[in-house]
mmCIF file of C-alpha atoms in Angstrom:
data_model
loop_
_atom_site.group_PDB
_atom_site.id
_atom_site.type_symbol
_atom_site.label_atom_id
_atom_site.label_comp_id
_atom_site.label_asym_id
_atom_site.label_seq_id
_atom_site.Cartn_x
_atom_site.Cartn_y
_atom_site.Cartn_z
ATOM 1 C CA MET A 47 -25.584 0.540 9.856
ATOM 2 C CA LYS A 48 -24.083 1.467 6.493
ATOM 3 C CA ASN A 49 -20.531 1.491 7.942
ATOM 4 C CA TYR A 50 -21.241 -1.771 9.698
ATOM 5 C CA LEU A 51 -22.236 -3.495 6.418
ATOM 6 C CA ALA A 52 -19.245 -2.061 4.646
ATOM 7 C CA THR A 53 -16.887 -3.337 7.281
ATOM 8 C CA LYS A 54 -18.401 -6.794 7.115
ATOM 9 C CA TRP A 55 -18.224 -6.789 3.296
ATOM 10 C CA LYS A 56 -14.508 -5.946 3.363
ATOM 11 C CA SER A 57 -13.876 -8.641 6.008
ATOM 12 C CA LEU A 58 -15.682 -11.257 3.841
ATOM 13 C CA ARG A 59 -13.725 -10.331 0.719
ATOM 14 C CA ALA A 60 -10.414 -10.374 2.717
ATOM 15 C CA TRP A 61 -11.295 -13.797 4.156
ATOM 16 C CA SER A 62 -12.287 -15.123 0.721
ATOM 17 C CA SER A 63 -8.973 -13.962 -0.721
ATOM 18 C CA VAL A 64 -6.851 -15.594 1.924
ATOM 19 C CA THR A 65 -8.843 -18.792 2.085
ATOM 20 C CA TRP A 66 -8.897 -19.169 -1.767
ATOM 21 C CA ALA A 67 -5.093 -19.262 -1.761
ATOM 22 C CA GLN A 68 -5.042 -22.295 0.649
ATOM 23 C CA GLY A 69 -5.616 -24.852 -2.109
ATOM 24 C CA ARG A 70 -8.645 -27.030 -2.989
ATOM 25 C CA ILE A 71 -10.034 -27.160 0.500
ATOM 26 C CA GLY A 72 -9.835 -23.365 0.745
ATOM 27 C CA LYS A 73 -11.501 -22.941 -2.639
ATOM 28 C CA ALA A 74 -14.305 -25.255 -1.506
ATOM 29 C CA LYS A 75 -14.824 -23.305 1.638
ATOM 30 C CA VAL A 76 -15.143 -20.044 -0.301
ATOM 31 C CA VAL A 77 -17.594 -21.443 -2.791
ATOM 32 C CA LEU A 78 -19.791 -22.919 -0.093
ATOM 33 C CA ALA A 79 -19.648 -19.643 1.900
ATOM 34 C CA TRP A 80 -20.790 -17.551 -1.083
ATOM 35 C CA TYR A 81 -23.410 -20.122 -1.945
ATOM 36 C CA GLY A 82 -24.786 -19.993 1.566
ATOM 37 C CA LEU A 83 -24.855 -16.264 1.510
ATOM 38 C CA ALA A 84 -26.763 -16.251 -1.794
ATOM 39 C CA VAL A 85 -29.343 -18.709 -0.405
ATOM 40 C CA ALA A 86 -29.705 -16.629 2.751
ATOM 41 C CA VAL A 87 -30.378 -13.523 0.692
ATOM 42 C CA MET A 88 -32.737 -15.137 -1.897
ATOM 43 C CA ALA A 89 -34.801 -17.270 0.455
ATOM 44 C CA PRO A 90 -36.714 -14.321 2.003
ATOM 45 C CA VAL A 91 -37.182 -12.812 -1.429
ATOM 46 C CA ALA A 92 -38.665 -16.033 -2.839
ATOM 47 C CA LEU A 93 -41.087 -16.244 0.067
ATOM 48 C CA LEU A 94 -42.501 -12.813 -0.963
ATOM 49 C CA ILE A 95 -43.212 -13.869 -4.573
ATOM 50 C CA PRO A 96 -46.846 -15.133 -4.850
ATOM 51 C CA ASP A 97 -47.659 -18.611 -6.154
ATOM 52 C CA VAL A 98 -48.244 -19.101 -9.804
ATOM 53 C CA GLU A 99 -51.792 -19.957 -10.870
ATOM 54 C CA LEU A 100 -51.859 -22.820 -13.392
ATOM 55 C CA GLU A 101 -54.378 -24.450 -15.702
ATOM 56 C CA LEU A 102 -54.416 -27.651 -17.703
ATOM 57 C CA ARG A 103 -53.279 -27.128 -21.242
ATOM 58 C CA PRO A 104 -56.318 -26.735 -23.555
ATOM 59 C CA ALA A 105 -55.217 -29.485 -25.913
ATOM 60 C CA MET A 106 -55.056 -32.128 -23.077
ATOM 61 C CA THR A 107 -57.698 -34.730 -23.835
ATOM 62 C CA GLU A 108 -57.006 -36.751 -20.661
ATOM 63 C CA PRO A 109 -57.405 -35.491 -17.062
ATOM 64 C CA ALA A 110 -54.249 -34.734 -15.215
ATOM 65 C CA LEU A 111 -53.193 -37.029 -12.342
ATOM 66 C CA LEU A 112 -52.070 -35.495 -9.133
ATOM 67 C CA CYS A 113 -50.305 -37.906 -6.777
ATOM 68 C CA ARG A 114 -49.079 -37.581 -3.233
ATOM 69 C CA GLU A 115 -45.864 -39.413 -4.104
ATOM 70 C CA GLN A 116 -43.617 -39.239 -7.135
ATOM 71 C CA GLN A 117 -43.456 -43.009 -7.314
ATOM 72 C CA SER A 118 -47.197 -43.265 -7.854
ATOM 73 C CA LEU A 119 -46.940 -41.202 -11.058
ATOM 74 C CA ASP A 120 -44.150 -43.423 -12.445
ATOM 75 C CA GLU A 121 -46.008 -46.588 -11.551
ATOM 76 C CA ILE A 122 -49.089 -45.493 -13.490
ATOM 77 C CA VAL A 123 -47.147 -44.489 -16.636
ATOM 78 C CA GLY A 124 -45.101 -47.683 -16.485
ATOM 79 C CA ALA A 125 -48.099 -50.052 -15.938
ATOM 80 C CA LYS A 126 -47.971 -53.129 -18.176
ATOM 81 C CA ASP A 127 -50.525 -55.633 -19.098
ATOM 82 C CA VAL A 128 -49.602 -59.251 -17.945
ATOM 83 C CA THR A 129 -50.913 -60.861 -21.042
ATOM 84 C CA ASN A 130 -48.998 -58.500 -23.354
ATOM 85 C CA GLN A 131 -45.827 -59.030 -21.481
ATOM 86 C CA ALA A 132 -46.266 -62.810 -21.581
ATOM 87 C CA LEU A 133 -46.773 -62.753 -25.364
ATOM 88 C CA LEU A 134 -43.728 -60.616 -25.989
ATOM 89 C CA GLU A 135 -41.637 -62.931 -23.862
ATOM 90 C CA LYS A 136 -43.021 -65.976 -25.623
ATOM 91 C CA PHE A 137 -42.052 -64.611 -29.079
ATOM 92 C CA ARG A 138 -38.972 -62.690 -28.069
ATOM 93 C CA ASN A 139 -36.917 -64.492 -30.770
ATOM 94 C CA GLN A 140 -39.521 -63.807 -33.512
ATOM 95 C CA PRO A 141 -39.483 -60.108 -34.379
ATOM 96 C CA ASP A 142 -42.129 -60.472 -37.087
ATOM 97 C CA MET A 143 -44.570 -62.095 -34.612
ATOM 98 C CA GLN A 144 -43.786 -59.412 -31.967
ATOM 99 C CA ARG A 145 -44.518 -56.688 -34.536
ATOM 100 C CA ARG A 146 -47.877 -58.241 -35.295
ATOM 101 C CA ILE A 147 -48.693 -58.470 -31.626
ATOM 102 C CA ILE A 148 -47.660 -54.891 -30.805
ATOM 103 C CA THR A 149 -49.663 -53.424 -33.666
ATOM 104 C CA SER A 150 -52.872 -55.422 -32.949
ATOM 105 C CA ASP A 151 -55.947 -53.670 -31.591
ATOM 106 C CA THR A 152 -56.201 -56.063 -28.675
ATOM 107 C CA TYR A 153 -52.635 -55.372 -27.560
ATOM 108 C CA MET A 154 -53.247 -51.614 -27.500
ATOM 109 C CA GLN A 155 -56.550 -52.018 -25.769
ATOM 110 C CA ARG A 156 -54.959 -54.185 -23.021
ATOM 111 C CA ASP A 157 -52.099 -51.748 -22.612
ATOM 112 C CA ALA A 158 -54.486 -48.819 -22.264
ATOM 113 C CA ALA A 159 -56.613 -50.812 -19.831
ATOM 114 C CA ALA A 160 -53.557 -51.514 -17.645
ATOM 115 C CA TRP A 161 -52.733 -47.836 -17.465
ATOM 116 C CA ARG A 162 -56.346 -46.924 -16.566
ATOM 117 C CA SER A 163 -56.649 -49.784 -14.027
ATOM 118 C CA GLU A 164 -53.498 -48.678 -12.232
ATOM 119 C CA ALA A 165 -54.589 -45.034 -12.235
ATOM 120 C CA MET A 166 -58.107 -45.889 -10.872
ATOM 121 C CA ARG A 167 -56.528 -48.257 -8.187
ATOM 122 C CA LYS A 168 -54.419 -45.435 -6.901
ATOM 123 C CA ILE A 169 -57.254 -42.954 -7.014
ATOM 124 C CA ALA A 170 -59.460 -45.328 -5.113
ATOM 125 C CA ARG A 171 -56.765 -45.719 -2.488
ATOM 126 C CA GLY A 172 -56.403 -41.962 -2.107
ATOM 127 C CA GLN A 173 -52.817 -41.944 -3.527
ATOM 128 C CA CYS A 174 -53.780 -39.922 -6.541
ATOM 129 C CA ARG A 175 -56.759 -37.881 -7.879
ATOM 130 C CA GLU A 176 -57.785 -36.373 -11.173
ATOM 131 C CA VAL A 177 -58.283 -32.792 -12.182
ATOM 132 C CA THR A 178 -59.590 -31.391 -15.454
ATOM 133 C CA HIS A 179 -59.768 -28.025 -17.204
ATOM 134 C CA GLY A 180 -60.882 -25.202 -14.924
ATOM 135 C CA ASP A 181 -59.754 -26.857 -11.706
ATOM 136 C CA PRO A 182 -57.680 -24.320 -9.706
ATOM 137 C CA VAL A 183 -54.064 -25.423 -9.278
ATOM 138 C CA THR A 184 -51.139 -23.397 -8.004
ATOM 139 C CA ALA A 185 -47.358 -23.866 -7.792
ATOM 140 C CA ASP A 186 -44.497 -22.210 -5.902
ATOM 141 C CA TRP A 187 -42.899 -19.596 -8.191
ATOM 142 C CA MET A 188 -39.472 -21.196 -7.908
ATOM 143 C CA GLU A 189 -40.810 -24.605 -8.527
ATOM 144 C CA TRP A 190 -42.563 -23.462 -11.708
ATOM 145 C CA GLN A 191 -39.433 -21.735 -12.946
ATOM 146 C CA SER A 192 -37.304 -24.723 -12.372
ATOM 147 C CA SER A 193 -39.741 -26.997 -14.237
ATOM 148 C CA LYS A 194 -38.778 -25.138 -17.426
ATOM 149 C CA ASP A 195 -35.081 -26.152 -17.117
ATOM 150 C CA ALA A 196 -35.766 -29.811 -16.542
ATOM 151 C CA ASP A 197 -33.245 -32.512 -17.611
ATOM 152 C CA HIS A 198 -34.384 -33.488 -21.124
ATOM 153 C CA LEU A 199 -33.769 -37.227 -20.350
ATOM 154 C CA LYS A 200 -36.315 -37.181 -17.502
ATOM 155 C CA PRO A 201 -39.866 -35.914 -17.368
ATOM 156 C CA LYS A 202 -40.080 -33.109 -14.833
ATOM 157 C CA ARG A 203 -42.269 -33.724 -11.790
ATOM 158 C CA MET A 204 -43.489 -30.614 -10.027
ATOM 159 C CA ARG A 205 -44.957 -29.901 -6.653
ATOM 160 C CA ILE A 206 -48.380 -28.213 -6.934
ATOM 161 C CA SER A 207 -51.214 -27.350 -4.574
ATOM 162 C CA TYR A 208 -54.874 -28.193 -5.136
ATOM 163 C CA GLN A 209 -57.624 -27.405 -2.687
ATOM 164 C CA GLY A 210 -55.037 -26.812 0.034
ATOM 165 C CA GLN A 211 -53.286 -30.120 -0.431
ATOM 166 C CA ALA A 212 -49.837 -30.778 -1.836
ATOM 167 C CA TYR A 213 -49.378 -33.150 -4.790
ATOM 168 C CA TRP A 214 -46.937 -34.174 -7.463
ATOM 169 C CA ALA A 215 -47.748 -33.667 -11.087
ATOM 170 C CA TYR A 216 -46.045 -33.602 -14.505
ATOM 171 C CA ALA A 217 -45.042 -29.975 -15.397
ATOM 172 C CA GLY A 218 -45.528 -30.507 -19.117
ATOM 173 C CA GLN A 219 -49.328 -30.754 -18.684
ATOM 174 C CA TRP A 220 -49.680 -27.256 -17.194
ATOM 175 C CA GLN A 221 -49.457 -23.645 -18.319
ATOM 176 C CA LYS A 222 -49.965 -20.277 -16.583
ATOM 177 C CA VAL A 223 -53.607 -19.182 -16.353
ATOM 178 C CA THR A 224 -54.540 -17.173 -19.466
ATOM 179 C CA GLY A 225 -58.100 -16.223 -18.383
ATOM 180 C CA LYS A 226 -59.600 -18.126 -21.382
ATOM 181 C CA THR A 227 -62.228 -20.633 -20.552
ATOM 182 C CA VAL A 228 -62.549 -24.117 -22.004
ATOM 183 C CA ALA A 229 -65.852 -25.258 -23.444
ATOM 184 C CA ALA A 230 -67.602 -28.087 -21.608
ATOM 185 C CA GLU A 231 -67.283 -30.559 -24.453
ATOM 186 C CA ASP A 232 -63.517 -29.912 -24.699
ATOM 187 C CA ARG A 233 -62.774 -30.516 -20.995
ATOM 188 C CA ALA A 234 -60.806 -33.726 -20.261
ATOM 189 C CA PRO A 235 -63.344 -36.274 -19.025
ATOM 190 C CA LEU A 236 -62.699 -37.729 -15.582
ATOM 191 C CA MET A 237 -62.249 -41.455 -15.359
ATOM 192 C CA ILE A 238 -63.706 -41.616 -11.852
ATOM 193 C CA SER A 239 -66.517 -39.376 -10.579
ATOM 194 C CA ARG A 240 -65.551 -37.018 -7.729
ATOM 195 C CA LYS A 241 -69.129 -37.137 -6.334
ATOM 196 C CA SER A 242 -69.737 -38.261 -2.791
ATOM 197 C CA PRO A 243 -72.392 -40.893 -1.862
ATOM 198 C CA ASP A 244 -75.036 -38.207 -1.449
ATOM 199 C CA GLY A 245 -74.563 -37.166 -5.068
ATOM 200 C CA ARG A 246 -72.870 -33.807 -4.421
ATOM 201 C CA ASP A 247 -69.574 -32.919 -6.102
ATOM 202 C CA ARG A 248 -67.028 -32.092 -3.346
ATOM 203 C CA SER A 249 -64.574 -30.331 -5.675
ATOM 204 C CA LEU A 250 -64.704 -26.758 -6.915
ATOM 205 C CA PRO A 251 -66.567 -26.518 -10.270
ATOM 206 C CA PRO A 252 -64.537 -25.677 -13.426
ATOM 207 C CA VAL A 253 -65.114 -22.390 -15.147
ATOM 208 C CA VAL A 254 -67.005 -22.991 -18.385
ATOM 209 C CA ASP A 255 -67.892 -20.426 -21.158
ATOM 210 C CA GLU A 256 -71.608 -21.195 -21.791
ATOM 211 C CA THR A 257 -71.577 -19.551 -25.271
ATOM 212 C CA GLN A 258 -68.695 -21.747 -26.366
ATOM 213 C CA ALA A 259 -70.353 -24.770 -24.848
ATOM 214 C CA GLN A 260 -73.422 -24.234 -26.992
ATOM 215 C CA THR A 261 -71.627 -23.490 -30.257
ATOM 216 C CA GLY A 262 -68.375 -25.443 -29.946
ATOM 217 C CA ILE A 263 -67.627 -28.428 -32.105
ATOM 218 C CA LYS A 264 -66.180 -31.590 -30.567
ATOM 219 C CA ARG A 265 -62.575 -31.971 -31.423
ATOM 220 C CA ARG A 266 -59.881 -34.545 -30.751
ATOM 221 C CA PRO A 267 -56.621 -32.573 -30.861
ATOM 222 C CA VAL A 268 -53.123 -34.020 -30.672
ATOM 223 C CA PRO A 269 -52.103 -34.218 -26.942
ATOM 224 C CA PRO A 270 -49.356 -31.648 -26.107
ATOM 225 C CA PHE A 271 -45.962 -33.046 -25.378
ATOM 226 C CA ALA A 272 -42.832 -31.482 -23.884
ATOM 227 C CA ARG A 273 -39.223 -32.135 -24.843
ATOM 228 C CA THR A 274 -38.756 -33.543 -21.321
ATOM 229 C CA GLU A 275 -40.936 -36.641 -22.320
ATOM 230 C CA SER A 276 -39.523 -39.829 -23.689
ATOM 231 C CA TYR A 277 -40.973 -41.316 -26.841
ATOM 232 C CA ALA A 278 -42.029 -44.304 -24.677
ATOM 233 C CA GLN A 279 -44.335 -41.999 -22.703
ATOM 234 C CA VAL A 280 -45.590 -40.250 -25.873
ATOM 235 C CA ARG A 281 -46.391 -43.610 -27.346
ATOM 236 C CA VAL A 282 -48.498 -44.633 -24.297
ATOM 237 C CA VAL A 283 -50.509 -41.352 -24.514
ATOM 238 C CA LEU A 284 -51.087 -41.729 -28.255
ATOM 239 C CA MET A 285 -52.308 -45.241 -28.057
ATOM 240 C CA ARG A 286 -54.537 -44.338 -25.043
ATOM 241 C CA ASP A 287 -55.993 -41.488 -27.226
ATOM 242 C CA GLY A 288 -56.936 -43.861 -30.132
ATOM 243 C CA TRP A 289 -53.892 -43.364 -32.406
ATOM 244 C CA GLN A 290 -52.588 -46.459 -34.157
ATOM 245 C CA PRO A 291 -49.061 -47.216 -35.582
ATOM 246 C CA VAL A 292 -48.587 -46.917 -39.359
ATOM 247 C CA ILE A 293 -46.364 -49.621 -40.746
ATOM 248 C CA SER A 294 -44.677 -48.752 -44.016
ATOM 249 C CA LYS A 295 -42.752 -51.078 -46.350
ATOM 250 C CA GLU A 296 -40.555 -48.150 -47.261
ATOM 251 C CA ALA A 297 -39.465 -47.515 -43.634
ATOM 252 C CA ASP A 298 -35.923 -47.851 -42.474
ATOM 253 C CA GLN A 299 -34.882 -51.023 -40.775
ATOM 254 C CA CYS A 300 -34.319 -50.704 -37.072
ATOM 255 C CA MET A 301 -30.822 -51.831 -36.186
ATOM 256 C CA GLU A 302 -30.531 -54.552 -33.530
ATOM 257 C CA GLY A 303 -29.857 -53.021 -30.167
ATOM 258 C CA ASP A 304 -31.181 -49.583 -31.148
ATOM 259 C CA SER A 305 -33.415 -48.738 -28.134
ATOM 260 C CA ARG A 306 -34.918 -45.744 -29.979
ATOM 261 C CA CYS A 307 -36.933 -47.903 -32.370
ATOM 262 C CA GLU A 308 -36.936 -51.476 -31.026
ATOM 263 C CA GLY A 309 -40.502 -52.653 -30.679
ATOM 264 C CA HIS A 310 -41.826 -49.612 -32.474
ATOM 265 C CA PRO A 311 -43.072 -50.741 -35.866
ATOM 266 C CA GLU A 312 -44.265 -47.224 -36.655
ATOM 267 C CA MET A 313 -40.720 -45.979 -37.102
ATOM 268 C CA GLN A 314 -40.135 -44.521 -40.502
ATOM 269 C CA THR A 315 -36.590 -43.208 -40.344
ATOM 270 C CA CYS A 316 -33.820 -43.077 -37.651
ATOM 271 C CA SER A 317 -30.623 -41.117 -38.092
ATOM 272 C CA GLY A 318 -27.340 -41.938 -36.342
ATOM 273 C CA SER A 319 -25.786 -38.459 -36.831
ATOM 274 C CA GLY A 320 -26.641 -34.861 -35.891
ATOM 275 C CA LEU A 321 -29.438 -34.799 -33.463
ATOM 276 C CA ALA A 322 -30.112 -38.521 -34.090
ATOM 277 C CA MET A 323 -33.596 -37.737 -35.249
ATOM 278 C CA CYS A 324 -36.241 -40.401 -35.688
ATOM 279 C CA ARG A 325 -39.697 -40.164 -37.246
ATOM 280 C CA PHE A 326 -42.693 -42.200 -36.083
ATOM 281 C CA ARG A 327 -45.952 -42.277 -37.977
ATOM 282 C CA TRP A 328 -49.464 -42.680 -36.510
ATOM 283 C CA GLN A 329 -53.040 -42.562 -37.765
ATOM 284 C CA ARG A 330 -56.468 -41.968 -36.359
ATOM 285 C CA ASP A 331 -59.843 -41.398 -37.985
ATOM 286 C CA GLY A 332 -58.152 -40.962 -41.408
ATOM 287 C CA HIS A 333 -55.668 -38.431 -40.095
ATOM 288 C CA GLN A 334 -51.848 -38.925 -40.151
ATOM 289 C CA LEU A 335 -49.520 -37.790 -37.408
ATOM 290 C CA THR A 336 -45.720 -37.891 -37.472
ATOM 291 C CA ILE A 337 -43.730 -37.587 -34.239
ATOM 292 C CA CYS A 338 -40.070 -36.563 -34.457
ATOM 293 C CA THR A 339 -37.669 -37.433 -31.697
ATOM 294 C CA ALA A 340 -34.013 -36.606 -30.895
ATOM 295 C CA GLY A 341 -31.364 -38.450 -28.915
ATOM 296 C CA GLU A 342 -28.781 -41.112 -29.593
ATOM 297 C CA GLU A 343 -29.386 -43.409 -26.633
ATOM 298 C CA GLN A 344 -33.032 -42.553 -25.841
ATOM 299 C CA ALA A 345 -35.644 -41.131 -28.188
ATOM 300 C CA MET A 346 -37.009 -37.922 -26.637
ATOM 301 C CA PHE A 347 -39.908 -35.967 -28.076
ATOM 302 C CA HIS A 348 -38.713 -33.147 -30.353
ATOM 303 C CA SER A 349 -41.683 -31.996 -32.309
ATOM 304 C CA VAL A 350 -44.808 -32.896 -34.317
ATOM 305 C CA CYS A 351 -43.363 -32.896 -37.840
ATOM 306 C CA GLU A 352 -44.737 -33.097 -41.337
#
């Protein structure tokens, strides 16, 4: 067997050397052949690696949505209120009026309602479902690894398994199971009950630390964001969580055509050099929050900055 493999290896190397010298087509053949060999070797190995057990990040204040199709996730995040869109269109040539509209409480409430309405519609249709802290979710090992190297311009969608069913979810909402439980009052509340008509919950119960549940203090932490998320998505989450834009007279002026800050009155500064960093300021319950983004063409979440 050893001699057989050695002979085959020498034959493959000899074929690669001869074929490589045949020009572009020969080089392409060699690359594809070696790539196919690597896949053939790695595939059985990957099948032996157990799935990764995941849990919702502790700081998540909203339940995670699991959808059967990628498109369903995007449609929920991109849901727009008809009234808000009509108002912006009506005053598209009046930036000051648009700024007043965007920063009004009613605008944010309608925007949040549109998101929730779309999510509940898809849940009711069986296209999506909600999970909260403690719900058991698993992912293929290779799928989880690839989620860490996602294109920074696009939020990474990941295939996961929940109760024996396959779904799509956003990778940035999940982490490997740590063994630490989340107190009952800190679990993300579900928008729609999972109880059946007879009153019984058909899903597996979350794991709750009763000691923490009795002594814990209700908190409203800042939602966790990943650098794969655009500021537009971050903005939707913040408004949905009760944060409001802070408008400052000392803020930089957003240049016309700058997609990073157009329609975002909470922008404080935006740089055109280096990492093209922008700062956006928010407030809630007397607390201030500053989000820093990076990117020349599209503002992508970078960090929560001081």
